[in-house]
CSV table of C-alpha atoms and ligand atoms in Angstrom, one decimal:
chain,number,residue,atom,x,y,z
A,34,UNK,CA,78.7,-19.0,9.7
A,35,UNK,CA,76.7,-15.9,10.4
A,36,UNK,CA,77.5,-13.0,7.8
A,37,UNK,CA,75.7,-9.3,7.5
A,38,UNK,CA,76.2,-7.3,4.7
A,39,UNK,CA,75.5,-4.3,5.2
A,40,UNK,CA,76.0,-0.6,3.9
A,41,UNK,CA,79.4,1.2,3.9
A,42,UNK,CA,81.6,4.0,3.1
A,43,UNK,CA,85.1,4.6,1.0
A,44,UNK,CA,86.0,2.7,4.0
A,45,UNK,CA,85.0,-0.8,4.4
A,46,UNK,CA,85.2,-0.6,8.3
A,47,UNK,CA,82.7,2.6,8.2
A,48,UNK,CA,79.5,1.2,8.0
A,49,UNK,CA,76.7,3.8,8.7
A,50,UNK,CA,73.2,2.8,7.4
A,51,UNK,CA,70.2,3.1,9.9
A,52,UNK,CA,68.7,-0.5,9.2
A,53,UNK,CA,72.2,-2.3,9.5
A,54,UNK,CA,72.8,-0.6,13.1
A,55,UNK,CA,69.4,-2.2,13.8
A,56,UNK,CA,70.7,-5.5,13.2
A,57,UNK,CA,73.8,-5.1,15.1
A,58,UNK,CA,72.8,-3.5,17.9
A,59,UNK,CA,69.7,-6.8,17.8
A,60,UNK,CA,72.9,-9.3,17.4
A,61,UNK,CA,74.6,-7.9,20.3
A,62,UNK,CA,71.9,-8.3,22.4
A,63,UNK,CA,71.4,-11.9,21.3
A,64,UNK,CA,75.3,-12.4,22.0
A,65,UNK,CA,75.3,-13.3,18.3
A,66,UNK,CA,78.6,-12.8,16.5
A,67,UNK,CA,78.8,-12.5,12.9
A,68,UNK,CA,81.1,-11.7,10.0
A,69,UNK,CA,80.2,-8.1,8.6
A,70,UNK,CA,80.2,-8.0,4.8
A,71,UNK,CA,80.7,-4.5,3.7
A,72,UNK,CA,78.8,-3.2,0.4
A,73,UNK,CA,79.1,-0.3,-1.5
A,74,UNK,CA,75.4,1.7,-2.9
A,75,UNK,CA,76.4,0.2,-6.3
A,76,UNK,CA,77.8,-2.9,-5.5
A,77,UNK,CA,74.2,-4.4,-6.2
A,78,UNK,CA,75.9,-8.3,-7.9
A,79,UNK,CA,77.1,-8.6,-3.9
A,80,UNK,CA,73.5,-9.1,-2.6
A,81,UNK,CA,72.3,-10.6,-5.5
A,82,UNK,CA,72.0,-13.9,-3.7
A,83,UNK,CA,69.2,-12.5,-1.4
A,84,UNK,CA,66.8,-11.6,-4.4
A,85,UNK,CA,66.9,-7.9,-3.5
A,86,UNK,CA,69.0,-5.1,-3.8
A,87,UNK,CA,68.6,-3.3,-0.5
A,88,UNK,CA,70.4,-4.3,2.8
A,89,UNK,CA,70.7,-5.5,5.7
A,90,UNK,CA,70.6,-9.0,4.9
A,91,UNK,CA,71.8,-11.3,7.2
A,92,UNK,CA,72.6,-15.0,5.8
A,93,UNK,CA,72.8,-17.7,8.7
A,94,UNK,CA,73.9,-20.8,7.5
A,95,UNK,CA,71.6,-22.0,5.1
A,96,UNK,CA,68.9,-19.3,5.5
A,97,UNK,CA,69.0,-15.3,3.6
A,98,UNK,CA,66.7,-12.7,5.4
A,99,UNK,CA,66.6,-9.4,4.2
A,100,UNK,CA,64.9,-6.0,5.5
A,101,UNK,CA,65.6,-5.2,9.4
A,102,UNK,CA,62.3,-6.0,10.9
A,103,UNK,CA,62.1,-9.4,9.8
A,104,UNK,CA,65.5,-10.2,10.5
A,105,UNK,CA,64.4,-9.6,14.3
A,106,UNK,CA,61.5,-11.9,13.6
A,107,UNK,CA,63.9,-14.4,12.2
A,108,UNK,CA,66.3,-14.2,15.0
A,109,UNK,CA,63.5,-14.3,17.7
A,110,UNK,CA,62.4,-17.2,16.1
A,111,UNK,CA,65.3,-19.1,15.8
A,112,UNK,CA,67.2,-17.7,19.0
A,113,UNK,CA,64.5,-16.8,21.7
A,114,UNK,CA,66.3,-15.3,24.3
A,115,UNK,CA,66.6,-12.5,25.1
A,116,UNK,CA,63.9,-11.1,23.2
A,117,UNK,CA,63.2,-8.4,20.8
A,118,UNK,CA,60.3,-8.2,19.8
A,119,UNK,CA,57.9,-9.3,22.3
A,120,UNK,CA,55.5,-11.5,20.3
A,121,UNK,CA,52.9,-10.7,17.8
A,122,UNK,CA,51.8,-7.8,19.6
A,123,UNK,CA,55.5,-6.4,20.2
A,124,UNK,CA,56.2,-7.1,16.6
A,125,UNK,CA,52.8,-5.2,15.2
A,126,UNK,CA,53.6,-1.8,17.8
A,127,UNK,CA,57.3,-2.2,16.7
A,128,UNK,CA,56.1,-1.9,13.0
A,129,UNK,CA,53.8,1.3,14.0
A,130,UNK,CA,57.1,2.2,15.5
A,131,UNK,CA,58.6,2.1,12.5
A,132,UNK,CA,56.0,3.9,10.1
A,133,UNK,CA,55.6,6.8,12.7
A,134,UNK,CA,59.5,7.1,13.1
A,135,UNK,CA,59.5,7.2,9.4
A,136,UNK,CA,57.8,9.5,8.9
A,137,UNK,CA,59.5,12.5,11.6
A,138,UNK,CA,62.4,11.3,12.7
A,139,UNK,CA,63.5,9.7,9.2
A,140,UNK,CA,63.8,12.6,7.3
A,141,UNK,CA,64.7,15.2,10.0
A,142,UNK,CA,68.1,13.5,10.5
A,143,UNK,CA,68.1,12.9,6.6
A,144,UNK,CA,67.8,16.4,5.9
A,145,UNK,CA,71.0,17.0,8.6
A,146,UNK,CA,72.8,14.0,7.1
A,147,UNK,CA,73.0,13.8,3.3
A,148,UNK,CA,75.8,16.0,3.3
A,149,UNK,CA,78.0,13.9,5.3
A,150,UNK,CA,76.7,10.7,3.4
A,151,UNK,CA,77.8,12.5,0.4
A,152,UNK,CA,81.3,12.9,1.9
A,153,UNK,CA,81.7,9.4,3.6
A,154,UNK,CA,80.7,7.0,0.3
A,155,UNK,CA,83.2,6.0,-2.3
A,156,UNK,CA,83.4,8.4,-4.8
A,157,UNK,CA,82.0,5.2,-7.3
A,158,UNK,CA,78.6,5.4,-5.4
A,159,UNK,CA,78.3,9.6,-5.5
A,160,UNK,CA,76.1,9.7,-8.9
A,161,UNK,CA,73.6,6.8,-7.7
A,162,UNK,CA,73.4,8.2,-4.5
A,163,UNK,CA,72.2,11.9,-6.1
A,164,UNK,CA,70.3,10.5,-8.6
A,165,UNK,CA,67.9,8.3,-6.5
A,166,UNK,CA,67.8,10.0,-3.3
A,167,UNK,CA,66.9,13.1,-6.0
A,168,UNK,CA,64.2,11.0,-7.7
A,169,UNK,CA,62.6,9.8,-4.5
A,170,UNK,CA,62.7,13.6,-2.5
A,171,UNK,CA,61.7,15.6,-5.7
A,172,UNK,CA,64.5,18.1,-5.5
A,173,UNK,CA,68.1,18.3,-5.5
A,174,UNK,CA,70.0,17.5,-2.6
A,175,UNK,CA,71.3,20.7,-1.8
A,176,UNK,CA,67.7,21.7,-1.5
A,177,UNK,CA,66.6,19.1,0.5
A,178,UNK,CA,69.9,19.4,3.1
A,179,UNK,CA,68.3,22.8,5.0
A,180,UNK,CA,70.5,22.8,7.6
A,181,UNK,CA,68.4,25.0,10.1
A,182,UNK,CA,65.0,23.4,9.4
A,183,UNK,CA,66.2,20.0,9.5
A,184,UNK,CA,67.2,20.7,13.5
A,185,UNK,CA,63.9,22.4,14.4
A,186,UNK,CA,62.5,18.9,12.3
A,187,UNK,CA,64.6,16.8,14.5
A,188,UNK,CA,64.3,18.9,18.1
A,189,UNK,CA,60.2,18.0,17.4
A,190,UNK,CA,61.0,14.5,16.3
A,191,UNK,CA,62.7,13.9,19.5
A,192,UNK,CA,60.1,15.0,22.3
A,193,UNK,CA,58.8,11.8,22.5
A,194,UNK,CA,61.8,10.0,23.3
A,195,UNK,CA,62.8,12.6,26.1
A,196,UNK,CA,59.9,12.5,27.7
A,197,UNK,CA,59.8,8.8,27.6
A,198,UNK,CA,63.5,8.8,28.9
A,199,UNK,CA,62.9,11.1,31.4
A,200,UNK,CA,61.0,7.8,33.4
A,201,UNK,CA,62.5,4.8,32.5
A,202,UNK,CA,65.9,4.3,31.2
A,203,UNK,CA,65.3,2.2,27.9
A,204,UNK,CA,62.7,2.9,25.4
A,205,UNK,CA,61.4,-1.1,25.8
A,206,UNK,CA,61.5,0.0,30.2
A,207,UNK,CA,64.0,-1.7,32.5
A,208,UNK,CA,66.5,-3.6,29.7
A,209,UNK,CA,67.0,-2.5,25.7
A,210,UNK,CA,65.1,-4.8,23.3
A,211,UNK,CA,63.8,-3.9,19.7
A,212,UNK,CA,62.3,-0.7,20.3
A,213,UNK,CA,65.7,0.8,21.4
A,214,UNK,CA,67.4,-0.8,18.7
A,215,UNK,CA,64.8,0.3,15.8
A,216,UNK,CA,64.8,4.1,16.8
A,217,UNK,CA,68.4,3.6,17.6
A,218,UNK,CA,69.7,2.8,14.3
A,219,UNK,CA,68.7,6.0,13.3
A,220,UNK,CA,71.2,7.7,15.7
A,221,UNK,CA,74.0,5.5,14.6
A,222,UNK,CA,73.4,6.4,11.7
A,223,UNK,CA,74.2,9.9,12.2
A,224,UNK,CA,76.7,9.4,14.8
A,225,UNK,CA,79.0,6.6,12.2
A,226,UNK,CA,79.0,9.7,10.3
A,227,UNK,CA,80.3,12.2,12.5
A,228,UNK,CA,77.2,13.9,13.4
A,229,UNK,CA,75.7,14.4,16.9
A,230,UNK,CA,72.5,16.9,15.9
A,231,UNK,CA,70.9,15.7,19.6
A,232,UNK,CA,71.9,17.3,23.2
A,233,UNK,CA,74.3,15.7,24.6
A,234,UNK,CA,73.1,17.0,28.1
A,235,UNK,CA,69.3,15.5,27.4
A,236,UNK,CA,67.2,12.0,28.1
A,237,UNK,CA,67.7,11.0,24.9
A,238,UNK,CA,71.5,12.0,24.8
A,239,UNK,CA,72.1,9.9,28.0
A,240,UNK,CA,70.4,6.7,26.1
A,241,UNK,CA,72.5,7.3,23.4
A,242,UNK,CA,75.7,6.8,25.3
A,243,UNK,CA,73.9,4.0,27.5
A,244,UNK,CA,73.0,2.2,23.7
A,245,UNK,CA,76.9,2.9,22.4
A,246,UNK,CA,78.4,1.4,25.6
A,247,UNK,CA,76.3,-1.2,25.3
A,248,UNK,CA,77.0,-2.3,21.8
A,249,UNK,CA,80.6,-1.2,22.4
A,250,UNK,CA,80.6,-3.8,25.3
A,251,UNK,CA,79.2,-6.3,22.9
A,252,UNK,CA,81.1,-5.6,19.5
A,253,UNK,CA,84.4,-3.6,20.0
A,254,UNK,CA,84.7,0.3,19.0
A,255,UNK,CA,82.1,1.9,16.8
A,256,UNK,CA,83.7,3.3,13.7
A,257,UNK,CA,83.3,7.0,13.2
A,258,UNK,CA,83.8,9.0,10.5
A,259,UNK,CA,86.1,12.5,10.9
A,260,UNK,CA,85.2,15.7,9.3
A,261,UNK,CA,88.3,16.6,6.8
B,126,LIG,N1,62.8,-1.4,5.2
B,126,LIG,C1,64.2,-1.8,5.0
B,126,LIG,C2,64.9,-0.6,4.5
B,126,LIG,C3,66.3,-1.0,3.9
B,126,LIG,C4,67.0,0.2,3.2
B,126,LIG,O1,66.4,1.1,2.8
B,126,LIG,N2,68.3,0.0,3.1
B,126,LIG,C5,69.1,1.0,2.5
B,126,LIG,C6,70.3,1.3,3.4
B,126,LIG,S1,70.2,2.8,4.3
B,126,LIG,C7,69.8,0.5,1.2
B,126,LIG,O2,70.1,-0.7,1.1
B,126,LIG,N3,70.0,1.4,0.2
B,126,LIG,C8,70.6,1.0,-1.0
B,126,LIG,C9,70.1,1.8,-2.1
B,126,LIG,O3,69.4,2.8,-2.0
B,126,LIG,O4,70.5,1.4,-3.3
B,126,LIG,C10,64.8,-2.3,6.3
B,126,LIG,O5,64.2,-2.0,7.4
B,126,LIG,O6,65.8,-3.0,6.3
């Protein structure tokens, strides 16, 4: 048996973390299907097992992997085709990938988003979730969640993927592979939670449906959260 745990909200069947939608979107393109295991920020005894207290981890049988990028090395190791990563020197530019995308893109759509993850997560998980996003930004969320500079943040962080959309229709070229899915997580992330800050009329808002409709295809309906 294949199971993810991964991150979710008062409601099991809303699962929204960036680094979880990774790994779907990479299992879906492997044809992989898996049980999802949903966790709560606090429910730390649940992944105790993988020796960590972060997700995604994905147990496959007998084997735990934790942390999204080397769950894709895992599962082009041990289920080639298609690829996601490319080799070593796909794996190395993905992980550049990563650091820059962490470093714009990250917190521009954090910024936009801690509101709503506020509102999504069980009630249990809202003190953990203030205190140690608080400890790690410096300030308190409210002060962190500028609305208006988080969406000139993001409009900036997302240049490079409209001009890279504007020629080819997948960020990997022809077909999605990792590089779609790593930089897509991100926008599942805000879209699970209600949120579209992109154009829907734009490159990168024409990939977005493209990745949905392809992980739709794969997995059944993506579940959204509504604004109350
Ligand atoms: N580098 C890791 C990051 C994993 C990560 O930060 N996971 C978050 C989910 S958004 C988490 O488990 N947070 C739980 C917590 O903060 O206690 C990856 O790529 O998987």
């Amino acid at each position: 048996m294949r199971e993810l745990y991964e991150l979710c909200g008062s409601s099991p069947e809303l699962v929204f973390s960036p680094y979880c939608w990774r790994v779907r979107l990479a299992l879906a393109h492997k044809g992989l299907d898996f049980v999802s295991r949903p966790v709560r920020f606090t429910d730390k005894e649940a992944l105790a097992f993988s020796g960590q207290k972060l997700v995604p981890v994905l147990r496959d049988g007998g084997t735990t992997v934790h942390d999204s990028l080397a769950i894709f090395h895992y599962l082009d190791e041990h289920y080639p085709q298609p690829g996601l990563l490319g080799g070593a020197l796909g794996e190395s530019r993905l992980l550049l990938i990563d650091r820059l995308s962490a470093q714009d893109l990250l917190p521009a759509l954090a910024r936009l988003l801690v509101p709503r993850v506020m509102a999504c997560i069980d009630p249990v998980d809202r003190d953990y979730f203030r205190q140690s996003r608080e400890k790690r930004m410096g300030m308190s969320l409210e002060a962190f969640a500028a609305r208006e500079a988080g969406q000139a943040q993001l409009a900036r962080a997302l240049q490079p993927l409209d001009a890279m959309l504007q020629g080819q229709p997948w960020l990997d070229g022809a077909a999605p592979a990792g590089a779609d899915f790593l930089i897509g997580g991100f926008l599942f992330w805000a879209w699970t939670l209600g949120e579209q800050p992109w154009p829907e009329d734009s490159p990168t808002g024409d990939w977005f449906r493209r990745l949905l409709a392809f992980c739709e295809e794969r997995q059944g309906p993506v579940q959204r959260a509504t604004h109350r």
